[in-house]
Structure formats: C-alpha cells, structure tokens
GROMACS .gro file of C-alpha atoms in nm:
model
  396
    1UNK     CA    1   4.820 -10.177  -2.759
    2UNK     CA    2   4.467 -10.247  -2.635
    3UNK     CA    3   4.171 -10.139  -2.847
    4UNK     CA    4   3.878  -9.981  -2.814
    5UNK     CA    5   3.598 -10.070  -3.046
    6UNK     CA    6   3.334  -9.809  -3.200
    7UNK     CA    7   2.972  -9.871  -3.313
    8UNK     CA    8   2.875  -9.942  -3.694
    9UNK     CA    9   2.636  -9.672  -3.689
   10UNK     CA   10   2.885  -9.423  -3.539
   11UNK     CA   11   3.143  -9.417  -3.781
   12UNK     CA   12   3.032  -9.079  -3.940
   13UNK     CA   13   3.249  -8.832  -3.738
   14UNK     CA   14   3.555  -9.075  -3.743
   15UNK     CA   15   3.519  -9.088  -4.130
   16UNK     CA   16   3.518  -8.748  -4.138
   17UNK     CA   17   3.835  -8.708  -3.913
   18UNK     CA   18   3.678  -8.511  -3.593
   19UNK     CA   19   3.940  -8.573  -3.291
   20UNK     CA   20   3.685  -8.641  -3.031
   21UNK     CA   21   3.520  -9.005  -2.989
   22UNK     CA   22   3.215  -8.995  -2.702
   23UNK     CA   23   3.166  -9.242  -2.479
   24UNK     CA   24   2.823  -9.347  -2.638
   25UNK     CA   25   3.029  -9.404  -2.980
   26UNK     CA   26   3.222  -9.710  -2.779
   27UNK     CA   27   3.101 -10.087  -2.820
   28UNK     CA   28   3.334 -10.255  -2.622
   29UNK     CA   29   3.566 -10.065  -2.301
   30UNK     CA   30   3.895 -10.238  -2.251
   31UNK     CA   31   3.918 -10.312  -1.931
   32UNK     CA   32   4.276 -10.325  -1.804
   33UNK     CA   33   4.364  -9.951  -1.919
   34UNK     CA   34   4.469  -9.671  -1.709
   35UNK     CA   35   4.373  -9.300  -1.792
   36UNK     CA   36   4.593  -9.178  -2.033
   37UNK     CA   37   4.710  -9.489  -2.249
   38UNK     CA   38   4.744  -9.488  -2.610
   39UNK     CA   39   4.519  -9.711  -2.766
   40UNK     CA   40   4.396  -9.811  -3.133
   41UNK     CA   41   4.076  -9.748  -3.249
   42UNK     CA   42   3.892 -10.019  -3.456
   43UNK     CA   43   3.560 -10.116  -3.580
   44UNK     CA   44   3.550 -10.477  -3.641
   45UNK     CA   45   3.888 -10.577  -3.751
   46UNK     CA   46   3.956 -10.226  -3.921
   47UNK     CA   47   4.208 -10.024  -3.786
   48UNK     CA   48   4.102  -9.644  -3.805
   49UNK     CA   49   4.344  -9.449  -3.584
   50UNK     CA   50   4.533  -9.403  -3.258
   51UNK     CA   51   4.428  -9.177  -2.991
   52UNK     CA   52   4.463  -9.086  -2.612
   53UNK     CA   53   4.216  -9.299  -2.390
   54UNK     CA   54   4.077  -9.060  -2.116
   55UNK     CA   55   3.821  -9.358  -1.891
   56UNK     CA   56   3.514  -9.202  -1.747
   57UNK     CA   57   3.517  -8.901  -1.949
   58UNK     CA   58   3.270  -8.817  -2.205
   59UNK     CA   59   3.521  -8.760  -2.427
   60UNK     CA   60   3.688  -9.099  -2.408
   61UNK     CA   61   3.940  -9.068  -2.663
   62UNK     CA   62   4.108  -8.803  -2.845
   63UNK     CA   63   4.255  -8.841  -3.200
   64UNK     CA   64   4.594  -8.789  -3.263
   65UNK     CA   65   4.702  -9.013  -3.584
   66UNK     CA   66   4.402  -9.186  -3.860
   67UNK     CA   67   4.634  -9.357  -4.019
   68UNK     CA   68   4.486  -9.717  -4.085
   69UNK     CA   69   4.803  -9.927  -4.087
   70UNK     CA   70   4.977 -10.051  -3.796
   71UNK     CA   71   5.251  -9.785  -3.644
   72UNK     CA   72   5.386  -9.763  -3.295
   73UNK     CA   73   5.352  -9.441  -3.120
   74UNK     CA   74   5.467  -9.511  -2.841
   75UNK     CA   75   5.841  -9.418  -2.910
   76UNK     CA   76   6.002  -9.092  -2.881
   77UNK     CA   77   6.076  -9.117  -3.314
   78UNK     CA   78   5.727  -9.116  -3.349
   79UNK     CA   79   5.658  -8.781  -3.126
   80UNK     CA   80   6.010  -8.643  -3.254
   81UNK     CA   81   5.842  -8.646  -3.641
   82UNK     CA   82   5.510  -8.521  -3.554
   83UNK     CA   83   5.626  -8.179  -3.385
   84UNK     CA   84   5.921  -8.160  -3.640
   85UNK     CA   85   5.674  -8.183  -3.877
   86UNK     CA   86   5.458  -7.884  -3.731
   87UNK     CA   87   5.748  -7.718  -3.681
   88UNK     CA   88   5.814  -7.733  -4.080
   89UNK     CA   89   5.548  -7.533  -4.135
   90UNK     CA   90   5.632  -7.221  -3.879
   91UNK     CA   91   5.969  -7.199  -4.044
   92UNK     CA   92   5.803  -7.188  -4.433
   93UNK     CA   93   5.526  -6.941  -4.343
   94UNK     CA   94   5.607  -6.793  -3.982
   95UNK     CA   95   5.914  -6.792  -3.894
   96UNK     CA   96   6.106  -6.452  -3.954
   97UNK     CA   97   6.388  -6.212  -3.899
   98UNK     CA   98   6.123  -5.985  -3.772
   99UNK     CA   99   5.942  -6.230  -3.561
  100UNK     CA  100   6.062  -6.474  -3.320
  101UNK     CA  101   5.737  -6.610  -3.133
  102UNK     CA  102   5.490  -6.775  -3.213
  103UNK     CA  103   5.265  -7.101  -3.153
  104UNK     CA  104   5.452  -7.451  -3.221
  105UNK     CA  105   5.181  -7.690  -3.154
  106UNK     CA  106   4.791  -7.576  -3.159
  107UNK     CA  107   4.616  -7.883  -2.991
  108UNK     CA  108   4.408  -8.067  -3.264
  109UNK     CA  109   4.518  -7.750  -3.527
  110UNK     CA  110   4.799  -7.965  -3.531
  111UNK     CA  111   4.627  -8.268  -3.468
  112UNK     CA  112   4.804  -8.297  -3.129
  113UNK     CA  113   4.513  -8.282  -2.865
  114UNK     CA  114   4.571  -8.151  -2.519
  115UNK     CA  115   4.900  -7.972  -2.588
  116UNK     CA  116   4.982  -7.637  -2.659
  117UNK     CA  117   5.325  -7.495  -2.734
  118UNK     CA  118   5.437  -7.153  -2.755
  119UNK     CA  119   5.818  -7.045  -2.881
  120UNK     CA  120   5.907  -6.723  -2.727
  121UNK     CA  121   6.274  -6.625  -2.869
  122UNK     CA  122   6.495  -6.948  -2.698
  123UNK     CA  123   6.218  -7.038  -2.455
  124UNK     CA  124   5.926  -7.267  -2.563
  125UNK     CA  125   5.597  -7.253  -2.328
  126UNK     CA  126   5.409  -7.563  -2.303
  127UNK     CA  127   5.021  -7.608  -2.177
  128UNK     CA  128   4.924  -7.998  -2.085
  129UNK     CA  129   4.552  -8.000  -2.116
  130UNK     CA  130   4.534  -8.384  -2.064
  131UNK     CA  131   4.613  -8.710  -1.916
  132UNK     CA  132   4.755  -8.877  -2.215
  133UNK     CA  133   4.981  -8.574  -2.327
  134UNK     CA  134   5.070  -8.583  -1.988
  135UNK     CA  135   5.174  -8.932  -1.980
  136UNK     CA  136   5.438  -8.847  -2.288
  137UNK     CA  137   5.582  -8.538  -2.161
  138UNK     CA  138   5.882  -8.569  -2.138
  139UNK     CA  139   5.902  -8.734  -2.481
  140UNK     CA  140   5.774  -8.383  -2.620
  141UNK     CA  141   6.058  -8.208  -2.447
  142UNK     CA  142   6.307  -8.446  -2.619
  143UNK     CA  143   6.130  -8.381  -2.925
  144UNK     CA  144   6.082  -8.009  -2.841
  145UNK     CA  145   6.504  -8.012  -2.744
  146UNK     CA  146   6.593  -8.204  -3.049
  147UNK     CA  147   6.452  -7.818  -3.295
  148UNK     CA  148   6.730  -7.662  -3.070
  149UNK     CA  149   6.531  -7.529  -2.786
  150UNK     CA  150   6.684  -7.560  -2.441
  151UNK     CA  151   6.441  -7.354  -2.242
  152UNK     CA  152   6.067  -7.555  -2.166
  153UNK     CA  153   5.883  -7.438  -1.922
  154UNK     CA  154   5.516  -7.577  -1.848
  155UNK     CA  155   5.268  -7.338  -1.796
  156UNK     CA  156   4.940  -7.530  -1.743
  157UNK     CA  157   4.625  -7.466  -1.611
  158UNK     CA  158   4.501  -7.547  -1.249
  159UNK     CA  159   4.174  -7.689  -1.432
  160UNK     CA  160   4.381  -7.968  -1.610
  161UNK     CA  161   4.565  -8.100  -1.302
  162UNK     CA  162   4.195  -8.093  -1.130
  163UNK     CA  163   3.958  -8.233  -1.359
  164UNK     CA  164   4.226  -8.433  -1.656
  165UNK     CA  165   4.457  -8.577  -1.332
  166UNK     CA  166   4.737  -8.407  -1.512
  167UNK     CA  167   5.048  -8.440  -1.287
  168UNK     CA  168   5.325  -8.268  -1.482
  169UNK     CA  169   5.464  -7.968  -1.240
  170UNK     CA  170   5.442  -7.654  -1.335
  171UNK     CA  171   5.787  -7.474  -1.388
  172UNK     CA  172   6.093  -7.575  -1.625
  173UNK     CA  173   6.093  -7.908  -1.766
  174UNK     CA  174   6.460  -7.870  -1.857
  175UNK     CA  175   6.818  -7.827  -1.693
  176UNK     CA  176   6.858  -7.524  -1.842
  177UNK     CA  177   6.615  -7.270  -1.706
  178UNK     CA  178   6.735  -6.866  -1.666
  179UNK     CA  179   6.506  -6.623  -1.673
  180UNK     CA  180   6.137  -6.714  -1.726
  181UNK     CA  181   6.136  -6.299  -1.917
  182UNK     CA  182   6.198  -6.267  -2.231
  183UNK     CA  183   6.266  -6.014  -2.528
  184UNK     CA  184   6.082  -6.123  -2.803
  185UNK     CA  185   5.992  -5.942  -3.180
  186UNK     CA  186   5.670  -5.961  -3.360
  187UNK     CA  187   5.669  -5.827  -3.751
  188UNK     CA  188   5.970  -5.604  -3.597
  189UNK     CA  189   5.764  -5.461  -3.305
  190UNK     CA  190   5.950  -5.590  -2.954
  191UNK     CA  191   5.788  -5.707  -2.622
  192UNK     CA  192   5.887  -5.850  -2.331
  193UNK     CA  193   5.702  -6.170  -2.244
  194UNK     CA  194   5.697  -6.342  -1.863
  195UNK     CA  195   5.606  -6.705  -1.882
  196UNK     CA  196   5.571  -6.769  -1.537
  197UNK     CA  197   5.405  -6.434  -1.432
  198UNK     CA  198   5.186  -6.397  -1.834
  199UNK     CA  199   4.844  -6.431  -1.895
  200UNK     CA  200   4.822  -6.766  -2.097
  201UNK     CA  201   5.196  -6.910  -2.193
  202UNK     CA  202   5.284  -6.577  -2.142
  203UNK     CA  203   5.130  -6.357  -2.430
  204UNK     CA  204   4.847  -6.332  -2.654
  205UNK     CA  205   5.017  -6.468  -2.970
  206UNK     CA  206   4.660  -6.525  -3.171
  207UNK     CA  207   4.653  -6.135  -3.269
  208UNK     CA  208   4.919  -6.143  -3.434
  209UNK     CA  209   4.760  -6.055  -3.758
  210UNK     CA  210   4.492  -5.780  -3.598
  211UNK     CA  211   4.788  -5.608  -3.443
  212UNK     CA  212   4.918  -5.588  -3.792
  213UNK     CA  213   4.603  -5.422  -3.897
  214UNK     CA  214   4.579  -5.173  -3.630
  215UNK     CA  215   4.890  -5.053  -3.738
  216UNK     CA  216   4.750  -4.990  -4.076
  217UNK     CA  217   4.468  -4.764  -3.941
  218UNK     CA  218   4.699  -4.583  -3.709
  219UNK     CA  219   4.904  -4.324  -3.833
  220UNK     CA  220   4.847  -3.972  -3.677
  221UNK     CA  221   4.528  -4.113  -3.530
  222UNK     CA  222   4.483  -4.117  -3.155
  223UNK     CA  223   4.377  -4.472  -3.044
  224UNK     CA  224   4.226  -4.630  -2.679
  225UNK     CA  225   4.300  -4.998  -2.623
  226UNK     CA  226   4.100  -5.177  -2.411
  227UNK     CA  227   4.175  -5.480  -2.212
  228UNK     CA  228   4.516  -5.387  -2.299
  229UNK     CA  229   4.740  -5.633  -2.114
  230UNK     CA  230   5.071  -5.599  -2.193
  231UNK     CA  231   4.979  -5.340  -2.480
  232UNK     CA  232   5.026  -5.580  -2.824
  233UNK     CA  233   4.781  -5.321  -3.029
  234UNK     CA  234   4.923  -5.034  -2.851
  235UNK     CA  235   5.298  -5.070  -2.982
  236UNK     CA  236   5.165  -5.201  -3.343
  237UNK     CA  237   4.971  -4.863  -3.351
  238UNK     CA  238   5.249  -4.602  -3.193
  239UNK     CA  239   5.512  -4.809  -3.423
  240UNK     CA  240   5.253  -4.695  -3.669
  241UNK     CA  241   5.280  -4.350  -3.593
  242UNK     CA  242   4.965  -4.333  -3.420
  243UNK     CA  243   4.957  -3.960  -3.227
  244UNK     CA  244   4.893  -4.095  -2.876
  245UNK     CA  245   4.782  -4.386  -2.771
  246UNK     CA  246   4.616  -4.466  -2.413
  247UNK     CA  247   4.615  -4.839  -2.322
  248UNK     CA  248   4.331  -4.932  -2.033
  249UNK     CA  249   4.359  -5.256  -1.814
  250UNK     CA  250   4.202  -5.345  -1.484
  251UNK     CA  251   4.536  -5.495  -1.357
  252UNK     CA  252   4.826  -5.240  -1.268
  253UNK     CA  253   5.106  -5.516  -1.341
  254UNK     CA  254   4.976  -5.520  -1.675
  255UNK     CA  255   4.971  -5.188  -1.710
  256UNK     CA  256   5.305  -5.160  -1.628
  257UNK     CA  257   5.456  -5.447  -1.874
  258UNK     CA  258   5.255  -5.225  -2.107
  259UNK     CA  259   5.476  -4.926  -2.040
  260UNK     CA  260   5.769  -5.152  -2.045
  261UNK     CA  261   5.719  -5.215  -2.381
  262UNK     CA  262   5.631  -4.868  -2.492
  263UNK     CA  263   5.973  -4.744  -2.341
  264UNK     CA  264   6.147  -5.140  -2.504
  265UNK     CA  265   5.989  -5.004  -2.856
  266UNK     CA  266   6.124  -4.583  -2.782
  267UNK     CA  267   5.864  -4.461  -2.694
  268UNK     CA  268   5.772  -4.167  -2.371
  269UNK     CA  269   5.484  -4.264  -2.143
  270UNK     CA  270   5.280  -4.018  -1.906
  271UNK     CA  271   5.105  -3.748  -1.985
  272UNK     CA  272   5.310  -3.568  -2.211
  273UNK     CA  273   5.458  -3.900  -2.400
  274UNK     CA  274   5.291  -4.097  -2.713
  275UNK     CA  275   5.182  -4.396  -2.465
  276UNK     CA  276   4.948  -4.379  -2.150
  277UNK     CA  277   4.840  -4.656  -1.954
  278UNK     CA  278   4.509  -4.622  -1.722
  279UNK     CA  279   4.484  -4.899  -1.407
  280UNK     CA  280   4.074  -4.866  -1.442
  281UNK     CA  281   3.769  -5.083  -1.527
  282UNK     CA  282   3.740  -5.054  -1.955
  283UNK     CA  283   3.316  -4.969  -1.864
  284UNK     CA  284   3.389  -4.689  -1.691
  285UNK     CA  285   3.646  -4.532  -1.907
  286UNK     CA  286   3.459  -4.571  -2.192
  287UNK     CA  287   3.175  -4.392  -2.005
  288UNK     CA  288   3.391  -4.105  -1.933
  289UNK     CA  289   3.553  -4.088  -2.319
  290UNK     CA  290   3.417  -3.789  -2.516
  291UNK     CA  291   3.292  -3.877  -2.865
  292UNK     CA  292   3.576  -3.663  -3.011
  293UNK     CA  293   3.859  -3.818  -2.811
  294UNK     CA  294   3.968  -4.128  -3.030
  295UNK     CA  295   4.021  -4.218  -3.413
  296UNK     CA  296   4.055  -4.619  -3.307
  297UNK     CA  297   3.916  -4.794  -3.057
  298UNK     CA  298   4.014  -5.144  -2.946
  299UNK     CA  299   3.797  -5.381  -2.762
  300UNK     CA  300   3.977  -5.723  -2.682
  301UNK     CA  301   3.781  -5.826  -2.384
  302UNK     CA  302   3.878  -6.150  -2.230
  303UNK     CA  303   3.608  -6.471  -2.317
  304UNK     CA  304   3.307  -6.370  -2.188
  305UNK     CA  305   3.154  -6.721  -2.251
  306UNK     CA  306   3.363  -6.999  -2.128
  307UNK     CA  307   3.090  -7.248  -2.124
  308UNK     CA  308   2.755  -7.283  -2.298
  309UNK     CA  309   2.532  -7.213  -1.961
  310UNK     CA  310   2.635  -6.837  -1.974
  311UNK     CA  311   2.632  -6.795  -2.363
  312UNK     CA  312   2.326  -6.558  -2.285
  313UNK     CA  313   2.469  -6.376  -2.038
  314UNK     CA  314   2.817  -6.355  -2.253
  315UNK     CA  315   2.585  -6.186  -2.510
  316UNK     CA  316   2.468  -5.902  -2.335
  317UNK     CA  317   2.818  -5.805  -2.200
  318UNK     CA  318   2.971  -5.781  -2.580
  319UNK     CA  319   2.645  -5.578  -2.685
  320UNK     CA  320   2.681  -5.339  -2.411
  321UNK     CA  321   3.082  -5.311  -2.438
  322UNK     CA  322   3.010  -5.282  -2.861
  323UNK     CA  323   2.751  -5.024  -2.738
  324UNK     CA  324   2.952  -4.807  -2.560
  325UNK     CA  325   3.227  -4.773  -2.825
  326UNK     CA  326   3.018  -4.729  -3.128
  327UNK     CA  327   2.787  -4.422  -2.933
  328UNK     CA  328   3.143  -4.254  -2.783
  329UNK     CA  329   3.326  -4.327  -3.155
  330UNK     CA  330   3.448  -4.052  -3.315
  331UNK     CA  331   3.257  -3.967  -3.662
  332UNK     CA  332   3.448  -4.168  -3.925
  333UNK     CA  333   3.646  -4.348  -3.633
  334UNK     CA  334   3.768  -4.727  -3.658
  335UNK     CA  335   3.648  -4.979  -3.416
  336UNK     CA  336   3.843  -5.297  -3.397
  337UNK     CA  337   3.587  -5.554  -3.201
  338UNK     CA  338   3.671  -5.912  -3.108
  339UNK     CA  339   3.556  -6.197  -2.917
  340UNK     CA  340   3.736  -6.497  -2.817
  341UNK     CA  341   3.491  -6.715  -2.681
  342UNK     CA  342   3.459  -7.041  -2.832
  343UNK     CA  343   3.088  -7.100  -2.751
  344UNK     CA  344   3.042  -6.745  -2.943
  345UNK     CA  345   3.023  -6.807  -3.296
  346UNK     CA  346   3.115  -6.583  -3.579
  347UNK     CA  347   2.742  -6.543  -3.677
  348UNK     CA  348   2.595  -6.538  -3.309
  349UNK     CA  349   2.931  -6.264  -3.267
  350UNK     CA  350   2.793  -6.061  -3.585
  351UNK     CA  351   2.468  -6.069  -3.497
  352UNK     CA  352   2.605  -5.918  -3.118
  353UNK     CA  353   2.749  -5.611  -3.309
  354UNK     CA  354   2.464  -5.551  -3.537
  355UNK     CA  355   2.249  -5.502  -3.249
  356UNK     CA  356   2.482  -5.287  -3.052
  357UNK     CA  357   2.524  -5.089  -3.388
  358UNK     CA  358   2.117  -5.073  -3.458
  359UNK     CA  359   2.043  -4.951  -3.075
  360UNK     CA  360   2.342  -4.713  -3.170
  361UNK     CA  361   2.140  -4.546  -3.462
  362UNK     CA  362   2.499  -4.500  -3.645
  363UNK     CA  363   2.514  -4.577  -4.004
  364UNK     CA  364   2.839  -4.861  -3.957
  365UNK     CA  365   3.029  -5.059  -4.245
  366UNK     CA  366   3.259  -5.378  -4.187
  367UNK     CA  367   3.615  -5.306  -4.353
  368UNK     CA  368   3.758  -5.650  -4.257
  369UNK     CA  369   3.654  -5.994  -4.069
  370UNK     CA  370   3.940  -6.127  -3.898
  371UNK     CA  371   4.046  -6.431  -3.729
  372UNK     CA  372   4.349  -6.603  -3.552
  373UNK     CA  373   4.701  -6.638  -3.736
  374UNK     CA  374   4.881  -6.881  -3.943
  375UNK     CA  375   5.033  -7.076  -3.624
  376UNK     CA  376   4.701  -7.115  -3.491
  377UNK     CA  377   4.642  -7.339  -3.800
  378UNK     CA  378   4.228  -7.437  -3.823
  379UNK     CA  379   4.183  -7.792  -3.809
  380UNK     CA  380   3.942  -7.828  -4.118
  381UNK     CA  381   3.759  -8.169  -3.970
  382UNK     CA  382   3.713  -7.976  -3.610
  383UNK     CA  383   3.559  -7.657  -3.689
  384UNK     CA  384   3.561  -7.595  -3.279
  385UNK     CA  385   3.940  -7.500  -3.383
  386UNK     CA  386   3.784  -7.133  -3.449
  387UNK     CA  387   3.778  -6.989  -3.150
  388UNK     CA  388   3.876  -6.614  -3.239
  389UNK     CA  389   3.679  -6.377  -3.439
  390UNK     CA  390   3.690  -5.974  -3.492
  391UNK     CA  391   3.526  -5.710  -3.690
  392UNK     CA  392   3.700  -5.389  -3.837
  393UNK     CA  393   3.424  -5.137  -3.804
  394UNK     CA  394   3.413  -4.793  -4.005
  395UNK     CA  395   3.142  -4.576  -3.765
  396UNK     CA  396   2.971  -4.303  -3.978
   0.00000   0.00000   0.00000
C-alpha cells in the first residue's frame, strides 16, 4: 500500500485516536493514488494506522484501524472480522426476542467511517457516505451475508454520490430482494418500516431508548407527538396505556404509516379511537392546543442545524418550538424535548431550553438527560459521535 506521511508536530489527534486526518496534517501526498484507496499512515518509519484516502478533500483520510503492525485490509477476512466483531456486541447487549432492529455499523462509533448499517428484521439497510467505503462494497455485503442476512439494500444519500463520487446504486445489493416493507419489533412494540420509501434507512432507530421512556410517563395521560413520522413515541405511549394520543406530521404519507402502526399494534384511530394523526404544520397546532389538552408533549423536530453557518438561526427555531410547548403545557405536564443536530451541543441545547423556559415564566425541573442508544455506540476519541440529545421536562 502507498503511504501517506503526517507532520511531527501533528501527531496529537492521531495519538489520541480521532478518525479524521486534515489535509494540513500531511507532509508528503502520494502521488499515484486514486480517491478512495486504502493507504497506511506513517510518520517517519512508524506505522500508526490504516485509513481511507479521500484526495482533495479537507478531510484526506479517515481512520479505520490504529493498529501499528503491518496487516492487510484489503481482503474480504479482514472486513468479514471487523463487522462480525460489531455485530458481537448487538447480540450481547441489543439483540432481543422483543426487538429485532437496530443499527449494525455506526460510522466511526464503530470505527468504520462512511458506513452506516441498519438491520430491520431479515433486511439490513446500508448508507455509503464515502469514496473508500464505496470502493469495498461489495466486500461489506459478503461480510454483511456471511451474519445470515440475505436482504441489503443501499439507501444512500444524493449528497454522497455528489460531493464523495460515491457510485454504488441505490436499491438491493443482493439477489435476493422482496419487499423493501418490513414488520419489525422494538422492546415488543411493532412497526412497519419501508427502506426504500423511509426517512433515513427507513426509521429513526436512535430513540430507541426515549421511546422507552415515554412509555413510562404515559399511562392514562393524553400525549401530542410532534414531528411524528411514522409514530415511534406514539405506539410506546398507547402500548403504555396512554388515554389518547394525537400524532402531528407535515407529511400525510407519514401520517398514514403512523396509523398503520397504531392499527399493526391494536389500536382504533379517528376520532373516537386511542390514536389520531393530524397532516398539519407542528407551529400551528401547537398554537391552537389549549393549555389543558395534553399530559406529554413530544417535540422531535428534524436537525435544525445541519451546518455551522445556520447554528444561529437553528437556535431560535428550538427556542420558539420549546416556547410554545412549555406556555400551552398542562400544569404538572411532561415535555420530552430533543435536538438532533450535530453542530447543537448538549450545553448550547440546554442553554436553548432554559431560555425558552425563563421567557416562559414557568417554574420547570429536568427529570432525565437523554441521548442515543446502545447501537449507536459513542466513539470515545471522536466526541462529534454525539449527535442526539433530549431533556425530560416536569412543567410546574
């Protein structure tokens, strides 16, 4: 394999195991490599890693192994061990009777830049973020085959294939396809899940846990979720036995997965069932809500800040949504508030709520601080890994 050589005095984040080497960390460019290429990464003579070379980018190579001895991988035993081995863990601390999806690979939570993997039942959903993953896919479906699933299906994102060059079509990866919906169970609730049609690889599997904990807060209350999608907090919190439950997205086909699921889980929707769905912009229905009309409120928006140019902007739209809720809340109601923007920190996200709360003038108590499940696994040397955050809020 070529190499690529860092700087002496930029050793620091490679000692400390961050996945991402910058272009200005780079003393010497091989020149004969294509976008894409495994290479080893050296200082000197020292051999510190192996990672995907991406040329041009500012991120010019990505992390996937440190180990300082000589290995090859470049052959499908090596990629065959690596997702086996994150695979290991989902069965010891995941994997259940009562729940058959979850996340398989988590990027560099699994120290596996640019892919993400999602197991839904028999089907696995696969994102290619880059040009390197790319270059080794199908090696990952051989290695993704070999845990017994025959269903792939790539799912990634128009933004890869523009600005990574990733070529890998979107659609199955495998001979056997079927249908691209599934039934799938989460701590015994059930969903259907459409990885062609889904938001994401099909479903918002990083809730997991905060689904849980709605369901805990639910019984005999009456709850709104917001930015509902396919309804994941509604079923936890009718499962619950939660009195009514109205679920509120801007798009009617999610909407109407949501009532899939409420009749898939036994429950009535409409006006007289335990689950309504409202087609309507979450702003304007929580506008409209009395301040008697819920026990639990649910805001999930979508990431408001996707990059760090609109961080200020993001701001204001999670104060004002916070706002809203904690002036319509019913006395002693529950407010479950998250944010899933990366470039939103826990503390900036605190700080957010604590404004909305103060402008409020409501006396308001965090229960619990949540953040993303087991399968999304942290990635203690990249503390970008933290993308989700949520507050349990008791309103006075």
């Amino acid at each position: 394999m070529e190499k690529i050589y860092i700087k002496k005095n930029k050793l620091k984040a490679l000692d400390n195991r961050h996945p991402w080497i910058y272009s200005g960390a780079v003393a010497k460019m091989p020149e004969n490599l294509n976008d894409g290429d495994i290479v080893e990464i050296v200082t000197g003579e020292k051999l510190l890693g192996y990672g995907f070379y991406a040329p041009g980018n500012q991120i010019v190579c990505r992390v996937f192994d440190y180990t300082r001895r000589p290995i090859d991988p470049t052959t499908q035993e090596y990629w065959n061990e690596k997702i086996a081995s994150a695979y290991a863990m989902r069965q010891a601390h995941v994997i259940s009777e009562e729940t058959n999806c979850y996340r398989l690979i988590h990027g560099e939570g699994d120290f596996f830049p640019g892919l993400i993997a999602d197991v839904y039942n028999d089907l696995v959903s696969v994102q290619i973020l880059i040009k390197g993953v790319d270059r080794i896919a199908p090696m990952i479906v051989k290695a993704i085959q070999n845990l017994g699933f025959e269903r792939i299906y790539n799912k990634s994102k128009e933004i890869s294939k523009r600005l990574e060059n990733v070529e890998t079509p979107k659609g199955w990866l495998t001979e056997k396809q079927g249908s691209p919906k599934v039934e799938v169970i989460e701590n015994g609730v059930k969903f259907w899940v459409d990885v062609e049609t889904g938001q994401k690889t099909g479903f918002f599997l990083d809730q997991r846990d905060a689904r849980a904990l709605v369901g805990k807060y639910s019984k005999d209350a009456k709850v709104l979720n917001t930015f509902s999608y396919s309804g994941g907090f509604s079923m936890y919190a009718l499962k619950a036995g939660a009195k009514l439950v109205h679920s509120v997205d801007a798009s009617q086909p999610a909407i109407d997965l949501c009532d899939e699921n409420a009749t898939l889980n036994g429950f009535t929707n409409g006006e007289n069932g335990n689950h309504q769905g409202f087609c309507s912009d979450v702003f304007e229905h929580l506008n409209k809500m009395d301040s008697n009309d819920y026990d639990v409120v649910i805001l999930d928006p979508p990431a408001f800040a996707k990059s760090a140019k609109v961080i200020t902007q993001a701001a204001r739209g999670y104060k004002q949504l916070n706002l809203k809720a904690l002036r319509k809340i019913k006395k002693g109601g529950i407010i479950f508030t998250f944010s899933c923007s990366q470039k939103i920190d826990k503390e900036l996200f605190r700080k957010i709520v604590f404004q909305a709360a103060a402008e409020a003038h409501r006396n308001v108590r965090i229960l619990h601080q949540t953040t993303q499940p087991n399968c999304h696994p942290i990635n203690i040397f990249y503390p970008e890994n933290e993308y989700l955050k949520g507050l349990v809020l008791y309103v006075e």
